[in-house]
Amino acid sequence: MRVLLPLGLDLAYDYRPPPETNLRPGDFVEVPLGTRRRIGVVWDDDADAPPADPEKLRTVHGRVNLPPLPASTRRFIEWVSRYTMAPLGSVLRMAIATPSLFQPSRPVITYALSGVAPERISPARQRVMDLLRDGPPRTAADIAEAAAVSDGVVRGLAEQGVLEAIENDPDAGYMEPPPDPDTPGPVLSAEQRAAAATLVGRIGGGFAAMLLEGVTGSGKTEVYFEAIAEALRRDPGGQVLVLVPEIALTNQLLDRFETRFGARPMAWHSDLTGRARRAAWMGAASGAARVVVGARSALFLPFKALSLIVVDEEHDPAYKQEEQVIYHARDMAVVRASLMKCPIALVSATPSLETMVNCWTGKYERVHLPTRHGGATMPLIEAVDMRREDTARGRWISPRLEADLHANLEAGEQSLLFLNRRGYAPAAICRACGNRVMRENCSAPLVVHRFGNRLQCHHCDFTMPMPKVCPKCGAEGTIIAYGPGVERLAEEVEARFPEARVAIMASDTVRTAREAQAFVERIEKHQLDIVIGTQLVTKGHHFPMLTLVGIVDADLGLSGGDLRAGERTYQQLWQVAGRAGRAERPGRVLVQTYMPEHPVMQALIGGDGPAFYRNEAAEREQAGWPPYGRLVALILSGVDEAGVAAHARALSSRAPRGAEFTVLGPAPAPYARLRGRFRHRFLIRARRGVDLQGLIRGWLAQVPEKSSVRVAVDIDPYSFL
Ligand code: ADP
């Protein structure tokens, strides 16, 4: 029988089945591998595989007590492996990437009243008794919190036998009550009702892909909640998966969901404890978790039966995983839905061009919500032409923006300054020789952090103090922080608005879902006047008191120059703009730019999304870029520079040729050295319909692999660094 191991291997290995066990595909088993025992999954037979020599087979040790990996998940793993060209075993590893899966959790102990009266009653004890008399059994921690008593009180009552301990099966795991689809939701507007009806109409009808597009605040979430309700109602065993790009967003959505459906959905993200992961995995497998809200890896959970997938903020670049198995979760979600024969809704105010084009060609159905809910108007967006503003050197807030910030502060309203640059400054530069301080052996830029005191790499955990002497020319005291980051902007804001309450929201100040929630609460409770944020603030939050958004450097994203620079800038700035003026209060957005005539800026200022998409599509189509053409990147890396270069040359000499595609490179990557590894890139550009995977497989097969050089294949690349 074939057993697939969660290792970087493309093959399932043959084993002899153990006597007297009836193992079937999907079952978890323990097998010998070399001198070790490993856990793998019994894989389906492959008629094409050469028969194994029965004499040489080793025997499966036995079954591991876990629910089997469903056939639909196995087919999905195969599909992802074929498409991304990642080894099958690496994709399997993502599906079971929770080491705790194989360590049965200890039982969960809950307490109920035993009927024995306490020796002595105190107010604290009374509260515990009252709590348990009226409610279900609870854990000790839960009792202590709900009855506002110390752990000692609970322990004392348990020792006296007043509380009876109940052992619960940890893998029944998921103990939340199921969401109730029939709790009444808000009354939808006519426009929302029409959109919801389209989504609802597709539930139960097999695979269908839809784009739910609508400006921020138009009620997209409320609309897809209706579709979730219908999915839950229609199929009592069906499950729903909602993907979100950022774990910071999960909590907010969990809360909204709970308000709407009376129960929390299951969460899945990297912050979960081992026990919670195991419970979540089990809940997905058993079907007990009816709704899962999760980050991209939730796609690989072993769902029993999906009846709807929602991909919120479908345009978000965070859906692309850039390491190990390189895949785009939005695209793979569409595949998952088609394999599961269920509908999928892609949701965004600023859809990706890929999705837009799929709507234009009729592959996806477009459902549109053009107006904000409850009569809120879209903010007024104005360009601030920085060529005409007299902004002092070393400052980033123009007189125009400053005046508006003052006025907003005086009116007691909140403002947001957007600058998509973490840290204090993007570079440290020597004033004497112009040298940019870099780390030896690395071409990723070092970023100035902690208000000018340290240099930090954003690609690894390297940090160093800001040097006092230029490492290149030896001049002393000449190293300066160059350009603005959010910390430096905060410094400027604090100097100019000493009375304002200011805070920074960036991935290094807000690291976990909990911290994000706390931060969002500070904004909602109006404990802050000016929020300074990176792209983290662009995502899905509602701030009713926020009426002014200042985009500090709107041109920043355009300078990167990759094929999606314009699209990303448009999406990001439009999303930030959408944070302003949600309720009764109208919002204003000031866009600081040196190129107000640029088509992206024009589309933003004119609020003309369709113009932007038309323009962008025409340019891409003419140049044959995605989604009108296809791209694949090959990234070669290794610690030995000559070895990497030689392998690149060897591949280059065998590069395939054809009229339908071009192989560009090899060339040193823009980050020619990263984390100590030298990097070379190829880029393959092809017409649509070319079997790029086959082409690349054939190409790579002609050049013997070298253990010292890693070759990563990036199908549909989003990063070109
Ligand atoms: P989007 O996802 O498009 O940004 P949301 O669904 O988050 O929009 O809606 C924006 C805000 O308006 C939320 O606070 C939501 O609860 C509220 N809202 C939307 N539609 C309705 C409605 N029909 N009735 C009441 N409140 C609504």
XYZ file of C-alpha atoms and ligand atoms in Angstrom:
748
model
C 0.000 0.000 0.000
C 1.157 3.533 -0.658
C 1.879 5.862 2.239
C 2.577 9.556 1.749
C 4.861 11.134 4.317
C 4.798 14.846 5.187
C 8.337 15.363 3.882
C 9.687 17.156 0.832
C 9.118 14.111 -1.368
C 6.997 13.812 -4.435
C 6.186 10.142 -4.048
C 4.165 7.978 -1.765
C 6.247 5.014 -0.568
C 5.125 1.418 -0.757
C 4.647 -0.545 2.450
C 3.239 -3.889 3.351
C -0.056 -3.568 5.200
C 0.009 -4.772 8.781
C -1.792 -8.050 9.448
C -5.434 -7.900 10.450
C -6.015 -4.208 10.003
C -8.228 -2.981 7.316
C -6.469 0.224 6.312
C -7.977 2.502 3.719
C -6.813 5.575 1.842
C -6.793 8.585 4.131
C -5.966 6.646 7.274
C -3.105 7.922 9.380
C -0.424 5.316 9.953
C 2.938 4.992 11.575
C 5.618 3.525 9.327
C 9.339 2.785 9.525
C 11.551 5.139 7.532
C 15.294 4.522 7.841
C 15.836 3.998 11.528
C 12.911 6.158 12.570
C 9.170 5.961 12.844
C 7.152 8.515 10.920
C 3.507 9.305 10.624
C 2.034 9.381 7.151
C -1.245 8.979 5.326
C -2.354 5.950 3.336
C -2.579 7.262 -0.210
C -4.744 6.111 -3.068
C -3.360 3.491 -5.408
C -1.734 4.757 -8.525
C -2.246 2.537 -11.547
C 0.749 4.110 -13.276
C 3.226 3.474 -10.482
C 5.595 0.555 -11.091
C 4.757 -2.401 -8.852
C 6.981 -2.641 -5.806
C 9.077 -5.698 -5.077
C 7.144 -7.343 -2.214
C 10.358 -8.793 -0.822
C 11.758 -5.360 -0.105
C 8.689 -3.839 1.496
C 8.682 -2.860 5.126
C 5.533 -3.243 7.144
C 3.295 -0.475 8.431
C 3.533 -0.343 12.245
C -0.088 0.461 12.714
C -2.909 2.913 12.577
C -2.805 6.259 14.336
C -6.026 7.149 16.020
C -7.142 10.154 13.998
C -10.051 10.685 11.643
C -8.961 9.845 8.084
C -7.920 12.592 5.690
C -10.974 12.893 3.418
C -10.686 12.056 -0.265
C -11.612 15.647 -1.158
C -8.645 16.927 0.852
C -6.342 14.348 -0.759
C -7.460 15.405 -4.239
C -6.908 19.041 -3.281
C -3.390 18.290 -2.023
C -2.621 16.571 -5.326
C -4.014 19.474 -7.298
C -1.997 22.065 -5.366
C 1.144 19.982 -5.712
C 0.679 19.620 -9.469
C -0.064 23.287 -9.975
C 2.595 24.808 -7.703
C 5.138 22.084 -8.497
C 5.796 21.688 -4.771
C 6.423 18.094 -3.677
C 3.263 16.237 -2.716
C 4.683 15.535 0.745
C 5.298 19.259 1.350
C 1.666 20.037 0.584
C 0.539 17.200 2.842
C 2.676 18.731 5.571
C 0.606 21.918 5.339
C -2.584 19.908 5.766
C -1.341 18.267 8.936
C 1.085 20.968 10.008
C 0.183 20.870 13.570
C 2.587 18.690 15.524
C 0.062 18.635 18.334
C -2.215 16.683 16.013
C -0.364 13.562 16.966
C -0.288 14.238 20.680
C -3.671 13.532 22.163
C -4.577 16.402 24.432
C -5.180 15.871 28.087
C -8.860 15.711 28.946
C -10.555 18.994 29.676
C -11.903 19.087 33.239
C -15.125 20.921 33.883
C -17.014 21.251 37.156
C -20.652 20.892 38.110
C -22.424 20.955 41.497
C -22.348 17.549 43.161
C -25.220 18.248 45.580
C -22.900 18.222 48.605
C -23.309 21.410 50.662
C -20.156 23.401 51.501
C -18.893 23.360 55.105
C -19.093 27.099 55.263
C -20.607 29.563 52.848
C -18.951 32.836 51.843
C -20.142 35.413 49.298
C -17.504 34.129 46.854
C -18.579 30.545 47.292
C -22.196 31.578 46.924
C -21.435 33.212 43.578
C -19.851 29.992 42.321
C -22.847 27.956 43.480
C -25.282 30.358 41.824
C -23.337 30.284 38.598
C -23.276 26.502 38.350
C -26.812 25.969 39.562
C -28.151 27.852 36.572
C -25.641 26.960 33.918
C -23.655 24.195 32.250
C -20.453 22.730 33.718
C -17.454 25.011 33.260
C -13.676 24.846 33.545
C -12.016 26.164 36.731
C -10.615 29.171 34.894
C -13.995 29.897 33.414
C -15.717 29.707 36.814
C -13.119 31.958 38.423
C -13.656 34.557 35.735
C -17.427 34.373 35.472
C -18.007 34.394 39.253
C -15.177 36.860 39.925
C -13.467 34.603 42.477
C -9.885 33.398 42.852
C -8.763 29.987 41.584
C -8.343 29.041 45.257
C -12.079 29.315 45.895
C -12.834 26.898 43.068
C -10.105 24.513 44.195
C -11.373 24.617 47.775
C -14.908 23.717 46.716
C -13.626 20.890 44.529
C -11.530 19.470 47.382
C -14.563 19.472 49.673
C -16.544 17.586 47.065
C -19.017 20.410 46.527
C -17.924 20.545 42.908
C -17.765 17.412 40.897
C -15.030 17.100 38.257
C -16.094 15.891 34.828
C -13.552 14.626 32.316
C -14.352 15.697 28.788
C -12.939 14.136 25.661
C -10.581 16.829 24.361
C -11.221 15.755 20.796
C -14.895 16.193 21.067
C -12.840 19.344 21.176
C -15.067 21.822 19.626
C -17.577 22.597 22.333
C -19.130 25.811 21.112
C -22.811 25.676 20.293
C -23.463 25.688 16.544
C -24.264 29.034 14.932
C -27.959 29.611 14.526
C -28.798 30.628 10.959
C -32.241 31.769 11.998
C -31.241 34.548 14.376
C -32.550 37.644 12.692
C -29.971 39.776 10.918
C -30.273 43.478 10.115
C -32.941 44.560 7.687
C -31.174 44.738 4.362
C -31.549 47.592 1.918
C -33.068 46.795 -1.471
C -29.621 46.799 -3.043
C -28.245 44.470 -0.371
C -31.259 42.185 -0.645
C -30.717 41.800 -4.356
C -27.037 40.971 -3.860
C -27.815 38.527 -1.067
C -30.467 36.835 -3.203
C -27.918 36.130 -5.928
C -25.461 34.579 -3.460
C -28.176 32.641 -1.681
C -29.462 31.366 -5.014
C -26.155 29.666 -5.745
C -26.029 27.710 -2.478
C -26.599 24.025 -3.060
C -26.257 24.338 -6.821
C -22.710 23.029 -7.152
C -19.651 25.034 -8.067
C -20.072 28.707 -8.921
C -17.590 31.558 -8.559
C -18.828 35.025 -7.690
C -17.301 38.394 -7.043
C -19.074 40.411 -4.354
C -17.847 43.901 -5.066
C -18.861 46.999 -3.172
C -17.346 50.131 -1.704
C -16.204 49.969 1.914
C -19.219 50.279 4.150
C -21.681 49.012 1.557
C -22.552 45.991 3.697
C -20.639 43.225 1.915
C -20.135 41.397 5.194
C -23.848 41.535 6.019
C -24.597 40.233 2.547
C -22.273 37.267 2.718
C -23.569 36.515 6.223
C -26.925 35.899 4.531
C -25.268 33.406 2.214
C -23.656 31.690 5.205
C -27.033 31.485 6.948
C -28.527 29.871 3.878
C -25.647 27.390 3.588
C -26.086 26.371 7.236
C -29.831 26.089 6.920
C -29.929 24.163 3.713
C -27.425 21.459 4.524
C -27.380 20.480 8.205
C -24.009 18.778 7.684
C -22.494 21.500 5.536
C -19.594 23.673 6.565
C -18.524 27.163 5.587
C -14.986 28.472 5.278
C -14.285 32.201 5.462
C -10.740 33.193 4.579
C -9.284 36.467 5.808
C -5.884 37.778 4.792
C -4.600 38.866 8.168
C -4.932 37.346 11.590
C -5.530 40.811 12.964
C -8.829 40.683 11.111
C -10.073 37.385 12.451
C -11.095 38.624 15.893
C -13.149 41.458 14.544
C -14.950 39.119 12.217
C -15.450 36.507 14.967
C -17.169 39.140 17.097
C -19.423 40.282 14.294
C -20.260 36.722 13.468
C -21.134 35.994 17.069
C -23.452 38.982 17.191
C -25.156 37.793 14.035
C -25.345 34.030 14.649
C -25.256 33.775 18.432
C -22.113 31.643 18.515
C -18.483 32.029 17.687
C -17.185 30.318 14.579
C -14.006 28.330 14.830
C -10.848 30.353 14.348
C -7.776 29.091 12.554
C -4.511 31.043 12.480
C -0.881 30.823 13.519
C -1.520 32.248 16.990
C -3.488 29.231 18.199
C -2.103 26.998 20.924
C -1.349 23.367 20.096
C -4.477 22.188 21.829
C -6.680 24.665 20.003
C -5.132 23.626 16.691
C -5.815 19.992 17.319
C -9.359 20.754 18.379
C -9.883 22.906 15.291
C -8.505 20.233 12.983
C -10.781 17.665 14.601
C -13.740 20.017 14.394
C -13.177 20.501 10.658
C -12.836 16.751 10.134
C -15.913 15.774 12.133
C -18.042 18.567 10.756
C -18.708 19.877 14.280
C -17.075 23.160 13.305
C -19.748 24.469 10.991
C -18.071 27.750 10.226
C -14.317 28.289 10.160
C -12.784 31.743 9.921
C -9.139 31.512 9.143
C -5.949 32.599 7.506
C -4.904 31.073 4.187
C -3.724 27.746 5.610
C -7.314 27.012 6.699
C -7.819 25.903 3.093
C -5.959 22.729 3.945
C -8.146 21.726 6.894
C -9.802 18.324 6.364
C -13.347 19.621 5.876
C -15.973 16.983 5.861
C -18.377 18.820 3.574
C -18.029 22.414 2.447
C -21.123 24.173 1.218
C -19.649 27.660 0.782
C -16.260 29.385 0.703
C -15.887 33.128 1.196
C -12.591 34.908 0.503
C -12.762 38.304 2.176
C -10.508 41.084 0.822
C -9.700 38.803 -2.074
C -7.257 41.311 -3.619
C -4.963 41.220 -0.589
C -1.333 40.319 -1.372
C -1.129 38.480 1.969
C -2.973 35.609 0.294
C 0.192 34.744 -1.556
C 2.412 32.435 0.456
C 5.999 33.033 -0.566
C 7.749 30.261 1.291
C 7.979 26.497 0.995
C 4.840 25.708 -0.913
C 4.451 28.904 -2.949
C 0.743 29.325 -3.637
C -1.998 31.911 -3.907
C -4.754 31.122 -1.420
C -7.444 32.956 -3.400
C -6.743 30.953 -6.517
C -6.455 27.702 -4.602
C -9.720 28.496 -2.802
C -11.449 28.555 -6.177
C -9.947 25.144 -6.901
C -11.025 23.857 -3.486
C -14.570 25.028 -4.172
C -14.666 23.380 -7.577
C -13.393 20.089 -6.136
C -15.953 20.342 -3.329
C -18.631 21.345 -5.831
C -19.695 24.328 -3.771
C -19.994 28.049 -4.536
C -17.285 30.554 -3.671
C -17.678 34.283 -3.106
C -14.645 36.535 -3.569
C -15.238 39.767 -1.681
C -13.554 43.137 -2.167
C -14.004 46.851 -2.615
C -10.999 46.791 -4.941
C -10.915 43.417 -6.699
C -7.747 42.075 -8.205
C -7.455 42.552 -11.942
C -7.399 38.755 -12.253
C -10.848 38.517 -10.705
C -12.168 41.488 -12.669
C -11.112 39.917 -15.944
C -12.757 36.650 -14.904
C -15.977 38.619 -14.461
C -15.633 40.316 -17.831
C -15.161 36.984 -19.558
C -18.135 35.495 -17.731
C -16.190 32.936 -15.689
C -17.250 34.648 -12.476
C -20.555 36.274 -11.707
C -20.271 39.876 -10.518
C -22.530 41.022 -7.694
C -22.266 44.715 -7.072
C -23.099 47.009 -4.139
C -22.457 50.516 -5.438
C -23.435 52.622 -2.424
C -22.554 52.856 1.223
C -25.131 51.646 3.671
C -27.355 54.048 5.588
C -26.785 57.041 3.370
C -23.139 57.505 4.287
C -21.358 59.223 1.434
C -18.000 58.341 0.010
C -15.268 60.644 1.257
C -14.135 63.582 -0.787
C -10.684 62.781 -2.162
C -8.322 65.603 -3.057
C -4.762 65.621 -4.314
C -2.198 67.753 -2.536
C 0.328 68.642 -5.217
C 3.598 68.414 -3.303
C 5.428 70.323 -6.046
C 3.484 73.409 -5.004
C 3.536 72.908 -1.258
C 6.262 74.545 0.741
C 7.093 71.580 2.955
C 10.255 72.072 5.034
C 13.163 69.649 4.530
C 13.033 66.667 6.802
C 9.280 67.058 7.174
C 6.557 65.075 5.496
C 3.351 66.817 6.393
C 2.498 69.600 3.942
C 1.080 72.906 5.186
C -2.249 71.930 3.614
C -2.462 68.624 5.473
C -1.255 70.257 8.665
C -4.017 72.841 8.526
C -6.649 70.154 8.062
C -5.231 68.062 10.897
C -5.475 71.105 13.167
C -9.050 71.770 12.181
C -9.987 68.140 12.713
C -8.370 68.069 16.147
C -10.253 71.178 17.145
C -13.509 69.656 15.977
C -12.775 66.659 18.234
C -12.608 64.220 15.347
C -10.076 61.553 14.504
C -7.480 61.543 11.770
C -5.438 58.825 10.146
C -2.061 59.293 8.522
C -1.115 56.511 6.170
C 2.492 55.723 5.340
C 3.326 52.217 4.280
C 6.787 52.139 5.813
C 7.595 50.507 9.087
C 10.297 51.856 11.353
C 11.901 55.264 11.552
C 13.490 55.621 8.128
C 13.919 53.313 5.162
C 17.685 53.813 5.007
C 20.777 54.951 6.889
C 23.106 56.950 4.674
C 26.562 58.462 5.112
C 26.423 62.188 4.488
C 30.116 62.235 3.581
C 30.325 59.485 0.962
C 26.710 58.656 0.151
C 27.122 55.044 1.236
C 23.969 53.274 2.269
C 24.632 51.132 5.324
C 24.095 47.500 4.398
C 24.767 44.295 6.176
C 27.741 42.421 4.860
C 26.607 39.473 2.743
C 23.121 40.782 2.158
C 21.359 42.991 -0.333
C 18.103 43.480 1.523
C 17.977 47.042 2.825
C 18.531 47.722 6.502
C 15.773 49.845 7.967
C 16.241 52.395 10.749
C 14.084 51.563 13.779
C 13.436 52.604 17.350
C 13.574 56.292 16.705
C 16.935 56.191 15.003
C 18.802 53.911 17.353
C 18.942 50.622 15.542
C 19.114 49.091 12.105
C 16.932 46.124 11.371
C 16.439 43.705 8.496
C 12.831 43.044 7.488
C 13.680 39.667 5.975
C 15.413 38.033 8.948
C 15.862 38.858 12.616
C 19.193 40.684 12.189
C 19.558 43.977 14.053
C 22.543 46.210 14.895
C 23.050 49.581 16.539
C 23.125 52.587 14.223
C 26.864 52.885 13.396
C 28.784 55.926 14.656
C 31.438 55.589 11.972
C 30.706 55.044 8.295
C 31.721 51.465 7.523
C 32.838 52.553 4.056
C 34.668 55.877 4.318
C 35.404 55.883 8.047
C 33.976 59.367 8.627
C 32.622 59.885 12.107
C 29.146 61.122 12.973
C 28.019 61.290 9.357
C 25.421 58.510 9.298
C 21.903 59.880 9.096
C 18.442 58.384 8.854
C 17.156 59.003 5.343
C 13.498 59.327 4.428
C 10.378 58.815 6.499
C 8.942 55.781 8.269
C 5.940 55.732 10.589
C 8.093 56.292 13.704
C 9.603 59.413 12.222
C 6.216 60.627 11.115
C 4.999 60.118 14.689
C 7.885 62.286 15.863
C 6.826 65.030 13.485
C 3.185 64.765 14.543
C 4.066 64.880 18.226
C 6.212 67.953 17.696
C 3.496 69.774 15.779
C 0.453 68.612 17.724
C 1.723 68.218 21.286
C -1.839 68.039 22.641
C -2.911 65.173 20.350
C -3.037 61.545 21.455
C -0.993 59.682 18.843
C -0.242 56.002 18.242
C 1.319 53.854 15.531
C -0.351 50.820 14.048
C 2.220 48.688 12.226
C 3.150 45.037 12.263
C 5.903 45.613 14.825
C 3.708 47.555 17.254
C 0.638 45.356 16.793
C 1.775 41.778 16.481
C -1.052 39.501 17.515
C -4.766 39.305 16.945
C -5.288 40.388 20.540
C -3.037 43.429 20.229
C -4.808 44.410 17.039
C -8.143 44.193 18.785
C -6.928 46.287 21.708
C -5.635 48.897 19.273
C -8.857 48.996 17.315
C -10.761 49.442 20.580
C -8.605 52.441 21.483
C -9.576 54.022 18.182
C -13.242 53.132 18.556
C -13.388 54.528 22.084
C -11.810 57.708 20.819
C -8.762 57.374 23.036
C -6.637 58.481 20.094
C -6.742 61.609 17.984
C -4.213 60.801 15.293
C -3.458 57.281 14.182
C -0.370 56.636 12.119
C -0.506 53.394 10.219
C 1.004 51.139 7.606
C -1.070 48.870 5.375
C -2.317 47.183 8.531
C -4.878 49.991 8.992
C -6.236 49.609 5.483
C -8.086 46.463 6.309
C -11.736 46.219 7.121
C -12.073 48.275 10.303
C -14.853 50.695 11.086
C -13.987 53.909 12.856
C -17.049 56.124 13.075
C -15.187 59.162 14.423
C -12.504 59.057 11.751
C -13.116 61.875 9.316
C -9.736 62.808 7.871
C -7.254 60.556 6.132
C -3.882 61.895 5.025
C -1.927 59.771 2.587
C 1.579 60.928 3.316
C 3.435 59.540 0.314
C 0.977 58.326 -2.276
C 3.737 57.776 -4.839
C 5.642 55.313 -2.688
C 4.151 52.126 -4.098
C 4.498 53.267 -7.705
C 8.257 53.459 -7.530
C 8.643 49.714 -7.019
C 8.011 49.239 -10.709
C 6.746 45.669 -10.776
C 3.800 44.812 -12.951
C 1.273 45.235 -10.156
C 2.684 48.485 -8.719
C -0.199 50.548 -10.092
C -2.839 48.037 -9.097
C -1.501 47.666 -5.577
C -1.249 51.406 -5.108
C -4.797 51.913 -6.317
C -6.135 49.166 -4.042
C -4.223 50.267 -1.003
C -5.009 53.959 -1.291
C -8.665 53.332 -2.102
C -8.918 51.047 0.925
C -7.321 53.649 3.207
C -9.583 56.300 1.781
C -12.513 54.032 2.659
C -11.674 54.330 6.365
C -12.857 57.934 6.377
C -16.370 59.125 7.143
C -18.435 56.038 7.614
C -21.488 57.156 9.497
C -23.196 60.555 9.638
C -19.905 62.357 9.451
C -18.593 62.914 5.940
C -14.939 62.155 5.394
C -12.091 63.818 3.577
C -8.954 62.316 2.131
C -5.835 64.282 1.248
C -3.460 62.518 -1.097
C 0.075 63.954 -1.029
C 1.657 63.290 -4.416
C 4.290 64.645 -6.765
C 2.403 63.252 -9.753
C -1.271 64.151 -9.474
C -1.682 63.546 -13.212
C -0.724 59.859 -12.926
C -3.657 57.621 -13.979
C -3.749 55.944 -10.547
C -4.047 59.312 -8.792
C -6.617 60.500 -11.317
C -8.770 57.410 -10.765
C -8.547 57.893 -7.000
C -9.370 61.581 -7.032
C -12.184 61.121 -9.505
C -13.451 58.111 -7.539
C -13.433 56.377 -10.889
C -12.616 52.727 -10.256
C -13.870 51.508 -13.644
C -11.472 53.895 -15.409
C -8.606 52.493 -13.426
C -9.476 48.890 -14.280
C -9.967 49.663 -17.974
C -6.629 51.422 -18.178
C -4.751 48.816 -16.242
C -6.286 45.980 -18.249
C -5.445 47.655 -21.561
C -1.819 48.108 -20.545
C -1.436 44.553 -19.329
C -3.133 43.112 -22.350
C -0.916 45.007 -24.714
C 2.231 43.887 -22.932
C 1.005 40.317 -22.454
C 1.329 40.509 -18.672
C -0.980 38.566 -16.344
C -3.846 37.980 -16.356
C -3.530 38.154 -20.169
C -0.329 36.163 -20.174
C 1.289 33.848 -17.674
C 4.458 34.109 -15.626
C 6.596 31.705 -13.698
C 9.731 32.557 -11.776
C 12.571 30.197 -10.970
C 14.683 31.282 -8.049
C 18.036 29.579 -7.572
C 19.734 30.092 -4.249
C 22.663 28.754 -2.280
C 25.492 29.793 -0.004
C 28.121 29.161 -2.677
C 27.997 32.003 -5.166
C 29.955 30.240 -7.912
C 27.829 27.118 -7.522
C 24.589 29.052 -7.929
C 25.923 30.928 -10.946
C 27.155 27.700 -12.554
C 23.810 26.009 -12.035
C 22.070 29.050 -13.516
C 24.337 28.808 -16.579
C 23.683 25.086 -16.912
C 19.936 25.693 -16.818
C 20.284 28.591 -19.220
C 22.053 26.423 -21.795
C 19.096 24.046 -21.712
C 16.393 26.687 -21.616
C 13.393 25.696 -23.697
C 12.634 27.730 -26.811
C 9.338 28.317 -28.491
C 7.155 30.902 -30.112
C 4.617 30.844 -27.310
C 6.941 31.779 -24.468
C 10.176 33.564 -23.571
C 12.706 32.678 -20.917
C 14.262 35.777 -19.388
C 17.454 35.578 -17.350
C 19.232 34.249 -15.486
C 20.019 37.456 -13.666
C 21.041 38.123 -10.094
C 17.819 38.777 -8.172
C 17.238 42.354 -6.965
C 17.959 40.892 -3.540
C 21.042 39.148 -4.870
C 21.948 37.943 -1.414
C 19.387 37.240 1.260
C 19.856 35.499 4.599
C 23.351 34.549 3.504
C 22.216 32.932 0.240
C 23.088 34.084 -3.265
C 20.109 34.325 -5.552
C 19.593 34.186 -9.303
C 16.278 34.392 -11.106
C 14.701 33.284 -14.332
C 11.359 34.612 -15.459
C 9.288 32.697 -17.976
C 6.599 34.585 -19.814
C 4.043 32.723 -21.833
C 0.762 33.007 -23.628
C -2.208 31.711 -21.767
C -2.872 28.072 -22.421
C 0.809 27.068 -22.498
C 1.477 24.143 -20.155
C 4.091 25.972 -18.143
C 4.358 23.308 -15.466
C 5.103 20.659 -18.090
C 7.605 22.930 -19.784
C 9.438 23.580 -16.549
C 9.370 19.978 -15.444
C 10.960 18.970 -18.726
C 13.537 21.713 -18.472
C 14.582 20.979 -14.893
C 14.827 17.273 -15.673
C 17.605 17.948 -18.182
C 19.985 19.444 -15.667
C 21.079 17.233 -12.766
C 19.973 18.629 -9.423
C 22.642 19.998 -7.148
C 22.149 19.557 -3.433
C 23.868 22.883 -2.736
C 21.488 24.864 -4.947
C 17.826 25.193 -4.128
C 15.510 25.787 -7.070
C 12.185 27.319 -6.078
C 9.389 27.492 -8.637
C 6.981 30.380 -8.224
C 3.931 29.943 -10.429
C 2.110 33.263 -10.954
C 4.703 35.278 -9.018
C 3.679 38.404 -7.119
C 7.110 39.272 -5.767
C 9.988 39.978 -8.109
C 12.699 40.604 -5.540
P -18.344 46.253 4.047
O -18.027 44.818 4.405
O -18.854 46.414 2.662
O -17.269 47.240 4.384
P -20.120 46.044 6.284
O -20.921 44.832 6.036
O -18.983 45.924 7.207
O -19.592 46.666 4.914
O -21.085 47.202 6.721
C -20.629 48.472 7.143
C -21.346 48.884 8.407
O -22.703 49.112 8.128
C -21.302 47.821 9.491
O -21.208 48.419 10.735
C -22.633 47.108 9.303
O -23.052 46.471 10.486
C -23.532 48.251 8.888
N -24.603 47.772 8.029
C -24.493 47.344 6.753
N -25.682 46.980 6.261
C -26.591 47.184 7.237
C -28.011 47.028 7.342
N -28.718 46.558 6.330
N -28.590 47.358 8.509
C -27.852 47.827 9.532
N -26.531 48.006 9.511
C -25.890 47.702 8.374
